[in-house]
CSV table of N, CA and C in Angstrom, one decimal:
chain,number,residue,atom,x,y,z
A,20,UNK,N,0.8,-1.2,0.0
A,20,UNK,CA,0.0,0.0,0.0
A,20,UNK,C,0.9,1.2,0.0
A,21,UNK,N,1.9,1.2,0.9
A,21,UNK,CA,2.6,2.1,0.7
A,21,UNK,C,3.4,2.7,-0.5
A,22,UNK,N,3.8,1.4,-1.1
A,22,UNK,CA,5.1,1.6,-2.0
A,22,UNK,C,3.8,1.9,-3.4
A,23,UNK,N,2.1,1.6,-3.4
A,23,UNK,CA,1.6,2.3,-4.4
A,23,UNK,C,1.4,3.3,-4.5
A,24,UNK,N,1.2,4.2,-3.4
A,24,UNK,CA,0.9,5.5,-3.0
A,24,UNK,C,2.2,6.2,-3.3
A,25,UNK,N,3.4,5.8,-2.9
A,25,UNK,CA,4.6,6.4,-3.5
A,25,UNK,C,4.9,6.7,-5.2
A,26,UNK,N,4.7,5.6,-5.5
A,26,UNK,CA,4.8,5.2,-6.8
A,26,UNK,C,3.5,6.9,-7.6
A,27,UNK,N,2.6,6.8,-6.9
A,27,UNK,CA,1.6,7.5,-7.5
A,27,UNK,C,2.0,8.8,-7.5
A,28,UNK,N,2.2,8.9,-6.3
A,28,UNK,CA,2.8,10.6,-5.8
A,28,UNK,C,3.9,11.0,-7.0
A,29,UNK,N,5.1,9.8,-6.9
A,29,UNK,CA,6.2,10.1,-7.7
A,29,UNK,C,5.2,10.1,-9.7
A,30,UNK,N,4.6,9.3,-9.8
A,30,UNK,CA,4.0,9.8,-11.5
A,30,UNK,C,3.6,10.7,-11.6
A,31,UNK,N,2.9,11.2,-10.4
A,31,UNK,CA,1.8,12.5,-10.3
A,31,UNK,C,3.2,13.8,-10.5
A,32,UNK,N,4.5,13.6,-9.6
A,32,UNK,CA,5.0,14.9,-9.8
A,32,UNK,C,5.7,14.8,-11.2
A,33,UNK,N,6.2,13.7,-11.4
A,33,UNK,CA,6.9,14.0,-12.8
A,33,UNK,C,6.1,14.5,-13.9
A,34,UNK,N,4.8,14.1,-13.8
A,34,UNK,CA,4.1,14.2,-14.7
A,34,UNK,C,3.2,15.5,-14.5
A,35,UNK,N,3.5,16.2,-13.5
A,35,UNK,CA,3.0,17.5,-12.8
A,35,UNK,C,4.7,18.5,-13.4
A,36,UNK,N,5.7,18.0,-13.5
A,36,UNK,CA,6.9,18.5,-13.9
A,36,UNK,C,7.2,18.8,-15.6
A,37,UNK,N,6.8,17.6,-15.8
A,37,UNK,CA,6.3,17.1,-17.5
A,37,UNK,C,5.4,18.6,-18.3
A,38,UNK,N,4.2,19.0,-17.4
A,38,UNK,CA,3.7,20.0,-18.1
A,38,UNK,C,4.1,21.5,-17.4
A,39,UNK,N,5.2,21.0,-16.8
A,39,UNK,CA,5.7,23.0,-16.3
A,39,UNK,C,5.0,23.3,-14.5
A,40,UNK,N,4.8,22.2,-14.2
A,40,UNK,CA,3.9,22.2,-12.7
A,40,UNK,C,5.1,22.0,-11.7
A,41,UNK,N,5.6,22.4,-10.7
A,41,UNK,CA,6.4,22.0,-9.6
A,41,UNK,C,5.4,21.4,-9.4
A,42,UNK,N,6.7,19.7,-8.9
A,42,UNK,CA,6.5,18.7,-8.0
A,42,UNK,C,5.9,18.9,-6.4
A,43,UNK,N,6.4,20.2,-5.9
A,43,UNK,CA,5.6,20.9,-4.6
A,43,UNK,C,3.7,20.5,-4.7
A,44,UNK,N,3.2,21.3,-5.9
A,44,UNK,CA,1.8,21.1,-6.3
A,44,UNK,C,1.1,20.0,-6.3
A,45,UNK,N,1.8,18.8,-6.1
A,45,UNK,CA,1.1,17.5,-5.8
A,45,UNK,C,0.5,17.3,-4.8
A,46,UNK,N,-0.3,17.0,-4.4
A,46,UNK,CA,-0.8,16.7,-3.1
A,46,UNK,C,-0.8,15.2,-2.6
A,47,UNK,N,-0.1,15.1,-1.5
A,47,UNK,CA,0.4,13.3,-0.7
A,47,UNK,C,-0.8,12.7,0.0
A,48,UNK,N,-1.0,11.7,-0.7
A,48,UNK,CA,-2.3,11.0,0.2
A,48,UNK,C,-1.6,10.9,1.1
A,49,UNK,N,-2.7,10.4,2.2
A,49,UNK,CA,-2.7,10.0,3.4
A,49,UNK,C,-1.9,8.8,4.3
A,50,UNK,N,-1.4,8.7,4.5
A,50,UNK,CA,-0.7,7.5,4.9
A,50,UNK,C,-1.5,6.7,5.7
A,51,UNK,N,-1.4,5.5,5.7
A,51,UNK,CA,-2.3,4.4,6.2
A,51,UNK,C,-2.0,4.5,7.9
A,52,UNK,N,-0.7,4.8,8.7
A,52,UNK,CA,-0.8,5.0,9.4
A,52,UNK,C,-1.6,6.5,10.1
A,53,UNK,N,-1.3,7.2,9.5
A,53,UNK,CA,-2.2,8.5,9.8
A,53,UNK,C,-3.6,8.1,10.0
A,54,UNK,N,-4.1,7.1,9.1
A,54,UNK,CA,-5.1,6.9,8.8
A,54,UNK,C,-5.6,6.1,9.5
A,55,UNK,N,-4.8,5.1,10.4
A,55,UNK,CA,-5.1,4.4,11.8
A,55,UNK,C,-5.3,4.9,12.8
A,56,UNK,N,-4.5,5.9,12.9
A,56,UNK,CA,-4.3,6.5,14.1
A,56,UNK,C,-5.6,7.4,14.0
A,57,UNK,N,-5.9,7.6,13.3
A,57,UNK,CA,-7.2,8.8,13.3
A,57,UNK,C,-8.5,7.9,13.4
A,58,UNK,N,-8.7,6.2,12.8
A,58,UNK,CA,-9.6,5.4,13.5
A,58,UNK,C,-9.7,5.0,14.7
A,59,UNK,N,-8.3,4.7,15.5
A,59,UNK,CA,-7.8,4.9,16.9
A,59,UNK,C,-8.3,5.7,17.6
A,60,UNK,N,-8.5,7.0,17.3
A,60,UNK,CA,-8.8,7.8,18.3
A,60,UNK,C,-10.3,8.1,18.1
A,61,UNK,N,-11.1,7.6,17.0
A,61,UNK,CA,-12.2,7.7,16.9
A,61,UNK,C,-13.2,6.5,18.1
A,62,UNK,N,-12.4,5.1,17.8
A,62,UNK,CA,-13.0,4.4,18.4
A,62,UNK,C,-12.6,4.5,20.2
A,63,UNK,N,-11.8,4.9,20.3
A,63,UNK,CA,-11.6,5.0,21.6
A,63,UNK,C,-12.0,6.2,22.4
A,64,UNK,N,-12.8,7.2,21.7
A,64,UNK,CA,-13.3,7.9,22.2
A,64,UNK,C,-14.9,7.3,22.6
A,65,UNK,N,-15.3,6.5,21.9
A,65,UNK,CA,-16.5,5.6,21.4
A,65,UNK,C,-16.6,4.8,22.6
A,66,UNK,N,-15.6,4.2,22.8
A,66,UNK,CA,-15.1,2.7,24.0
A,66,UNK,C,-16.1,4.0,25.1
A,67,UNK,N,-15.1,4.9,25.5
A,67,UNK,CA,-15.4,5.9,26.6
A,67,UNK,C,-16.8,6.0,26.7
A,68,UNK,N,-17.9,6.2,25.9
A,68,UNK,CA,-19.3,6.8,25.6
A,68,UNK,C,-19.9,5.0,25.9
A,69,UNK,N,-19.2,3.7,26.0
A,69,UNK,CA,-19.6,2.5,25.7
A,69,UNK,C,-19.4,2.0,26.9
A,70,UNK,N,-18.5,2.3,28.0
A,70,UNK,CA,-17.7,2.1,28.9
A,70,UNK,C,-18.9,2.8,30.3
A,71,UNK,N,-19.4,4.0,30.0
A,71,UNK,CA,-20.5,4.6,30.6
A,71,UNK,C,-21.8,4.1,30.6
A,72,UNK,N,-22.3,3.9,29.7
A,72,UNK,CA,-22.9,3.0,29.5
A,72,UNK,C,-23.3,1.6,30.1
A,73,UNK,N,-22.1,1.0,30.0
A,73,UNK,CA,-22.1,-0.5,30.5
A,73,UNK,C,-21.8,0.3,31.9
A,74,UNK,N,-21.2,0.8,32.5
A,74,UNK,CA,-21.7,1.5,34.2
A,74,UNK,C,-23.1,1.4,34.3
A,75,UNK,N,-23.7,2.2,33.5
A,75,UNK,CA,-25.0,3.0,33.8
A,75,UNK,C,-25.9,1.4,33.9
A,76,UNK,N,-25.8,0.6,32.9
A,76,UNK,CA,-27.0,-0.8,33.4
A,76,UNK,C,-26.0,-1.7,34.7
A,77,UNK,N,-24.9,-1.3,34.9
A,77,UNK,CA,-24.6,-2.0,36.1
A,77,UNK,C,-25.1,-1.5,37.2
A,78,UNK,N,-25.1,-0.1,37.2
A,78,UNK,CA,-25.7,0.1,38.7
A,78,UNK,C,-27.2,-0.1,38.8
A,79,UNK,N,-28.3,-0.3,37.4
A,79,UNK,CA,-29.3,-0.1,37.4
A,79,UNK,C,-29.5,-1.7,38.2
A,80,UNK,N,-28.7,-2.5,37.4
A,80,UNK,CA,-29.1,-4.3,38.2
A,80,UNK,C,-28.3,-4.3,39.6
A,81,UNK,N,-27.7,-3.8,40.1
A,81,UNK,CA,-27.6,-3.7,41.4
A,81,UNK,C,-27.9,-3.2,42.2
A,82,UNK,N,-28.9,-1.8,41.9
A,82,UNK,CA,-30.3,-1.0,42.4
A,82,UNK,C,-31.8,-2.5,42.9
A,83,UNK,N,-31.8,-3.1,41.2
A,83,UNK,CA,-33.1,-3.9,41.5
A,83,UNK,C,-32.6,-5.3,42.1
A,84,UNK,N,-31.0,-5.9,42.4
A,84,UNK,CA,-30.9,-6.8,43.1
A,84,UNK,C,-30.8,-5.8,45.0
A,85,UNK,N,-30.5,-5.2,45.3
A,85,UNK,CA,-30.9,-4.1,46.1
A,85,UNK,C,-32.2,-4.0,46.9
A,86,UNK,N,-33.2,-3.6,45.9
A,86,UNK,CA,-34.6,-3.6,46.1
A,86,UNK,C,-35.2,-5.5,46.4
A,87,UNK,N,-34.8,-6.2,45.5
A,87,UNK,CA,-35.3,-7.5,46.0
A,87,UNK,C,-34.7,-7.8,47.2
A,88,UNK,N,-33.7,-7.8,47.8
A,88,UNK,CA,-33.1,-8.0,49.1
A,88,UNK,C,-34.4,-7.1,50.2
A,89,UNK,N,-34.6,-5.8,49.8
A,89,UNK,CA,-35.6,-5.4,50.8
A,89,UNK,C,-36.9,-5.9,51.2
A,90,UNK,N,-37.5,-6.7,49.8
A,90,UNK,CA,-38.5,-7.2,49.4
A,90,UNK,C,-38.3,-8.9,50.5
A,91,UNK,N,-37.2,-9.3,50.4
A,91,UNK,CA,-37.1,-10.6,51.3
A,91,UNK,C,-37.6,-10.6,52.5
A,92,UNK,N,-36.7,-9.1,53.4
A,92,UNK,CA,-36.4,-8.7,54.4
A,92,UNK,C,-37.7,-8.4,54.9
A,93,UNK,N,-38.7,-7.8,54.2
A,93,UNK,CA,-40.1,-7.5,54.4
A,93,UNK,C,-40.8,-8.6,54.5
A,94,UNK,N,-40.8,-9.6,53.8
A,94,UNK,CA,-41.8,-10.6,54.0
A,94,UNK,C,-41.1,-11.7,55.0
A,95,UNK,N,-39.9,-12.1,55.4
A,95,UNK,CA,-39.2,-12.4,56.6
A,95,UNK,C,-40.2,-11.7,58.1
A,96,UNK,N,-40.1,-10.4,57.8
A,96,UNK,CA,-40.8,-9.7,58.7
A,96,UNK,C,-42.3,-10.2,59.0
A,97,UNK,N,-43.5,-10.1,58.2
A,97,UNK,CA,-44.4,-10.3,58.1
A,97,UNK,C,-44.8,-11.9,58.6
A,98,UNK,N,-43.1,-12.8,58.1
A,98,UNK,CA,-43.8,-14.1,57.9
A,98,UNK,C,-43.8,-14.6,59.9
A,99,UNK,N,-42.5,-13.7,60.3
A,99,UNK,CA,-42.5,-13.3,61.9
A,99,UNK,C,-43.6,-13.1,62.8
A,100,UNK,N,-44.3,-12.1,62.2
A,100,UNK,CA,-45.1,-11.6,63.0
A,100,UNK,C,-46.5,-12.6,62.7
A,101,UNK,N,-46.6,-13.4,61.7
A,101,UNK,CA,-47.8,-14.3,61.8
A,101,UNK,C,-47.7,-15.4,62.6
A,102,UNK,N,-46.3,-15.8,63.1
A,102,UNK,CA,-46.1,-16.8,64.1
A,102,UNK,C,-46.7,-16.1,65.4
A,103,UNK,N,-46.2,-15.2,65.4
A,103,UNK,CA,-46.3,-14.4,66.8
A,103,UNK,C,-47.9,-14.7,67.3
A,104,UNK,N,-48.7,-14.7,66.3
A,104,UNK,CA,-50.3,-14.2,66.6
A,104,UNK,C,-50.7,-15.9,66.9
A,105,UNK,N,-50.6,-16.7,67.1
A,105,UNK,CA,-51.1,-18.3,67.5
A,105,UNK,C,-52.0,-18.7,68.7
A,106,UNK,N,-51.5,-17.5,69.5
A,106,UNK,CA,-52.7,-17.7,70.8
A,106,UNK,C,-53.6,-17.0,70.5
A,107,UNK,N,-54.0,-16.3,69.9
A,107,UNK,CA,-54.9,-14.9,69.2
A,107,UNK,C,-56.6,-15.5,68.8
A,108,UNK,N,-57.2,-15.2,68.9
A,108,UNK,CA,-58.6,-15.6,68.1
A,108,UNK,C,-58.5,-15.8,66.8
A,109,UNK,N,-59.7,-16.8,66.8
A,109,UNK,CA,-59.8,-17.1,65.4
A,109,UNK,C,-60.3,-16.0,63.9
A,110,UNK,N,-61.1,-15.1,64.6
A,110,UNK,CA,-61.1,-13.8,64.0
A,110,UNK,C,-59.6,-13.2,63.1
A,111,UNK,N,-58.8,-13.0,64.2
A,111,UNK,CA,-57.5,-12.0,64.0
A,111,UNK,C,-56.5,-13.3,63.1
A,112,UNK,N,-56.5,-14.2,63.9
A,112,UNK,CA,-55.8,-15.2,62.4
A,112,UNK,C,-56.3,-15.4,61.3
A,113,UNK,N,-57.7,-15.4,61.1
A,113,UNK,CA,-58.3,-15.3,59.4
A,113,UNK,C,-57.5,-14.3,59.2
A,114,UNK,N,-57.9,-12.5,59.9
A,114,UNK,CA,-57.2,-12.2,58.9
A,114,UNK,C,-55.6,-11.7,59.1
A,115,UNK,N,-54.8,-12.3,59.6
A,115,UNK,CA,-53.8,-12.4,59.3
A,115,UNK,C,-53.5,-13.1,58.2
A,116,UNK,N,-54.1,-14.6,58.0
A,116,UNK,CA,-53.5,-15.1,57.0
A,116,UNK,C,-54.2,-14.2,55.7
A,117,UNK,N,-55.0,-13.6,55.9
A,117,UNK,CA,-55.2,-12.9,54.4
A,117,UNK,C,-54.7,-11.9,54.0
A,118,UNK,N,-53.9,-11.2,55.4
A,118,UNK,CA,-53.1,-10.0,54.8
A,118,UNK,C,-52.1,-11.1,54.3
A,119,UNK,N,-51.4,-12.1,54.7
A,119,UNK,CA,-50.0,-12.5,54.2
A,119,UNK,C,-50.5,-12.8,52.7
A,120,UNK,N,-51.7,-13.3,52.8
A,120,UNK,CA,-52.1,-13.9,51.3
A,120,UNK,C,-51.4,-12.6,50.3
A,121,UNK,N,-52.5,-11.6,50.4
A,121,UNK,CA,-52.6,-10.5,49.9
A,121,UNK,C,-51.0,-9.6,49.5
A,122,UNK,N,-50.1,-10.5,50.5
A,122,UNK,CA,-48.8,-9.5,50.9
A,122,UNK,C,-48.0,-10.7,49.5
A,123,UNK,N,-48.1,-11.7,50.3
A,123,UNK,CA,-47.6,-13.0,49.2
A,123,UNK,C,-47.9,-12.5,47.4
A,124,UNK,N,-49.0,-12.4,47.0
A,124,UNK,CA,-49.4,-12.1,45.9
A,124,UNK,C,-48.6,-10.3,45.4
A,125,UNK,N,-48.6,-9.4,46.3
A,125,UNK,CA,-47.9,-8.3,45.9
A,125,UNK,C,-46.4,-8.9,45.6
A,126,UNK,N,-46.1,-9.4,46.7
A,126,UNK,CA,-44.8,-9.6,47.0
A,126,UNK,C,-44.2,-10.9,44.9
A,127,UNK,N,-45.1,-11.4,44.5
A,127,UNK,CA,-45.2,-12.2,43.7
A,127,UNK,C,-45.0,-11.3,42.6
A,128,UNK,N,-45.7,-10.2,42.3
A,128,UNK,CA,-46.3,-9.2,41.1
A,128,UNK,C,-44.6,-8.6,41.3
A,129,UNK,N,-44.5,-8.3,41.9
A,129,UNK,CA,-43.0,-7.3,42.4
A,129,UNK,C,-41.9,-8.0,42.2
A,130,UNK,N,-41.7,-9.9,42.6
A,130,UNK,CA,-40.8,-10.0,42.3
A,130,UNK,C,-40.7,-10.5,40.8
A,131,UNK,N,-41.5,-10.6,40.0
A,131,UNK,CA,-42.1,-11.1,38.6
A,131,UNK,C,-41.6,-9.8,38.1
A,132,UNK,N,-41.6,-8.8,38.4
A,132,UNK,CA,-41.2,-7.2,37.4
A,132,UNK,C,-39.7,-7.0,37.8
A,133,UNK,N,-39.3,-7.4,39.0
A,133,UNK,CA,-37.9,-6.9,39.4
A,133,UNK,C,-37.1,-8.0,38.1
A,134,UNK,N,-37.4,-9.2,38.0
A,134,UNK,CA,-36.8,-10.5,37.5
A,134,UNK,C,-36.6,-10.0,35.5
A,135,UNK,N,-38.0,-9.3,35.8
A,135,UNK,CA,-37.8,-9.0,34.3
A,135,UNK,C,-37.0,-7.7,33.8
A,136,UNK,N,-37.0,-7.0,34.9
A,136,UNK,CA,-36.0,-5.6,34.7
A,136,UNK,C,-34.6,-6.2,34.7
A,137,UNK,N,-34.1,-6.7,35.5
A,137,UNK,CA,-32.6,-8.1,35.6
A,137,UNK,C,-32.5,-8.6,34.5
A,138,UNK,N,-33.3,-9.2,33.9
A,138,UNK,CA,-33.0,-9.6,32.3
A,138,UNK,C,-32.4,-8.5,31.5
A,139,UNK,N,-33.8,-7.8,31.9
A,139,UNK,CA,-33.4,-6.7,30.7
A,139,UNK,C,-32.0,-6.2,30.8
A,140,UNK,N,-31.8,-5.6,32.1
A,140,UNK,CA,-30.2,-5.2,32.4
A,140,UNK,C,-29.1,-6.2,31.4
A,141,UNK,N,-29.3,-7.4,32.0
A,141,UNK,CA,-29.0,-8.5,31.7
A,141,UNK,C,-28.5,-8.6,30.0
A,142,UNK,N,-29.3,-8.8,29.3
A,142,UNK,CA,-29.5,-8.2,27.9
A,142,UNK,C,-28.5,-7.0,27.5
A,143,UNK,N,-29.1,-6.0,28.1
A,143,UNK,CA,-28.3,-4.8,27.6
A,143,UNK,C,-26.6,-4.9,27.7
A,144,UNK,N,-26.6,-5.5,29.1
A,144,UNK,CA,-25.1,-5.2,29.3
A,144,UNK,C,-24.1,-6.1,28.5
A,145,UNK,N,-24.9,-7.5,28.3
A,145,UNK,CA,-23.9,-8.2,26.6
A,145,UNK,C,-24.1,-7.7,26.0
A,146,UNK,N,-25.3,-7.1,25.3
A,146,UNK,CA,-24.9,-6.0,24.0
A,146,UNK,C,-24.0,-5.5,24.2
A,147,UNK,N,-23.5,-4.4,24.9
A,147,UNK,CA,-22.6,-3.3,25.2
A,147,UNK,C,-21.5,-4.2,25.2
A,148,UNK,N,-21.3,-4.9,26.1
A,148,UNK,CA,-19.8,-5.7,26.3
A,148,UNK,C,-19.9,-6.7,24.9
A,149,UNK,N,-20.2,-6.8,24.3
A,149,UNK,CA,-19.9,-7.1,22.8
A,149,UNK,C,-19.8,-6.4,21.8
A,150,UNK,N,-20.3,-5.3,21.5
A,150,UNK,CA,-19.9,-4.2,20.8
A,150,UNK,C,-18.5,-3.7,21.2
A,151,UNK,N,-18.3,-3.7,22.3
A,151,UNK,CA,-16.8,-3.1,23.0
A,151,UNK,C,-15.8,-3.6,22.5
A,152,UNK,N,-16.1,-5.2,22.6
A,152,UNK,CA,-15.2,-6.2,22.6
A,152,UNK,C,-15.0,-6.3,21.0
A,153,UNK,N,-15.9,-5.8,19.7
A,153,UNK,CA,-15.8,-5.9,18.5
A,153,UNK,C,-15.1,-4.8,18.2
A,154,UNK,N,-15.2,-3.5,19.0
A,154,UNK,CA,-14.6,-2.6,18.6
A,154,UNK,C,-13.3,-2.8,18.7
A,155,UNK,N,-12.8,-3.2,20.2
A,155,UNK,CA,-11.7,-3.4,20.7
A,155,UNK,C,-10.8,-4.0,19.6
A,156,UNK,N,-11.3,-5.0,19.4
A,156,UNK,CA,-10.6,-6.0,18.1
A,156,UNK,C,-10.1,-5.7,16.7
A,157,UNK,N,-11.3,-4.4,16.3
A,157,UNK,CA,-11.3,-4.1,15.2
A,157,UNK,C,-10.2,-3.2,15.0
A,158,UNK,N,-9.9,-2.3,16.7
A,158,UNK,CA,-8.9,-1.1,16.3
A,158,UNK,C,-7.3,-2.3,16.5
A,159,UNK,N,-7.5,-3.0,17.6
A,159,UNK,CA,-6.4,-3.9,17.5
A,159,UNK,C,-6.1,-4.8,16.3
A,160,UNK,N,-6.9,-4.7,15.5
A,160,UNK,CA,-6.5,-5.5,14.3
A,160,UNK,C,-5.9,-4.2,13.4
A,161,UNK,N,-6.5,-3.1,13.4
A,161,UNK,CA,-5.9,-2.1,12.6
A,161,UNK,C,-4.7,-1.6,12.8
A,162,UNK,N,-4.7,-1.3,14.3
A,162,UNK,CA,-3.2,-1.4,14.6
A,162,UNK,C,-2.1,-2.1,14.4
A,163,UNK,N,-2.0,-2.9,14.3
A,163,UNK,CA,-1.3,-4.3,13.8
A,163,UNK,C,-1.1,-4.0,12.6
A,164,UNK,N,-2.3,-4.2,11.3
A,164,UNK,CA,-2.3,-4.2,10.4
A,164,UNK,C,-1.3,-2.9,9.8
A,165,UNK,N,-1.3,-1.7,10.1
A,165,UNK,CA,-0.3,-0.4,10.3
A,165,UNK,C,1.0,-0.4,10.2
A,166,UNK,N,1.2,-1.7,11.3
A,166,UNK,CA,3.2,-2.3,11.7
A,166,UNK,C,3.4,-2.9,10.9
C-alpha cells in the first residue's frame, strides 16, 4: 500500500513536472498510518461513551438486586409476626392469614417485574460488552495491520 501510494505521488510529480507544474503542487495522500491513528482515536473515544454505559446498566441491576433483598427482608418480617399471633382468636388469624395472602401475591407481582428488569439489564449489558469487545478488536486489528 505504501510503496503504491509512492509510486503514484512520484508519477503524479513527474508528470505535474512534464507540463511545467512543480512537484511541490502534488498533493500526498494519506498514509495508512495517519489513517489508523485517526480510526484509533475515533474508536476509543466511542469505547469511553460505551464504557459509561455498561456503568450505567450495572448500577441499574444492582439498584433492582438491592430492592429485591428489601423485598425478602419484608416478608421475613411479616412471615414473623404471623407466628407471633397463634394464641390470638380465630377472627385475628383469618385475617392475618389474608393480609400474608394479599402481601404474598404483591410480593409475587414485584418479584415477577424486578426478575424481568434483571433480564433486561442483563441483555443490555452483553450487547454493550460485545460491541466493546468488537470494537476493541477491530482497532487492535488495525493497529497491527499499520506495523
Amino acid at each position: 500500500m505504501f510503496k503504491w501510494a509512492r509510486s503514484v505521488s512520484l508519477v503524479m510529480a513527474l508528470a505535474g513536472a512534464a507540463s511545467g507544474r512543480a512537484a511541490a503542487e502534488v498533493p500526498n495522500p494519506p498514509t495508512a498510518s495517519a489513517r489508523g491513528a485517526q480510526t484509533a482515536e475515533r474508536y476509543i473515544s466511542e469505547t469511553g461513551a460505551d464504557l459509561a454505559s455498561l456503568n450505567s446498566h450495572f448500577q441499574k441491576y444492582r439498584e433492582a438486586a438491592e430492592k429485591l433483598s428489601t423485598l425478602y427482608a419484608k416478608l421475613s418480617a411479616k412471615a414473623a409476626e404471623f407466628g407471633k399471633i397463634g394464641s390470638s382468636s380465630q377472627d385475628q388469624l383469618l385475617q392475618a392469614t389474608k393480609q400474608m395472602q394479599e402481601m404474598q401475591m404483591s410480593f409475587n407481582l414485584q418479584y415477577l417485574q424486578l426478575q424481568s428488569q434483571m433480564q433486561q439489564e442483563n441483555r443490555s449489558y452483553t450487547a454493550v460488552s460485545n460491541i466493546m469487545k468488537t470494537k476493541h478488536d477491530t482497532v487492535k486489528n488495525s493497529i497491527s495491520n499499520v506495523r
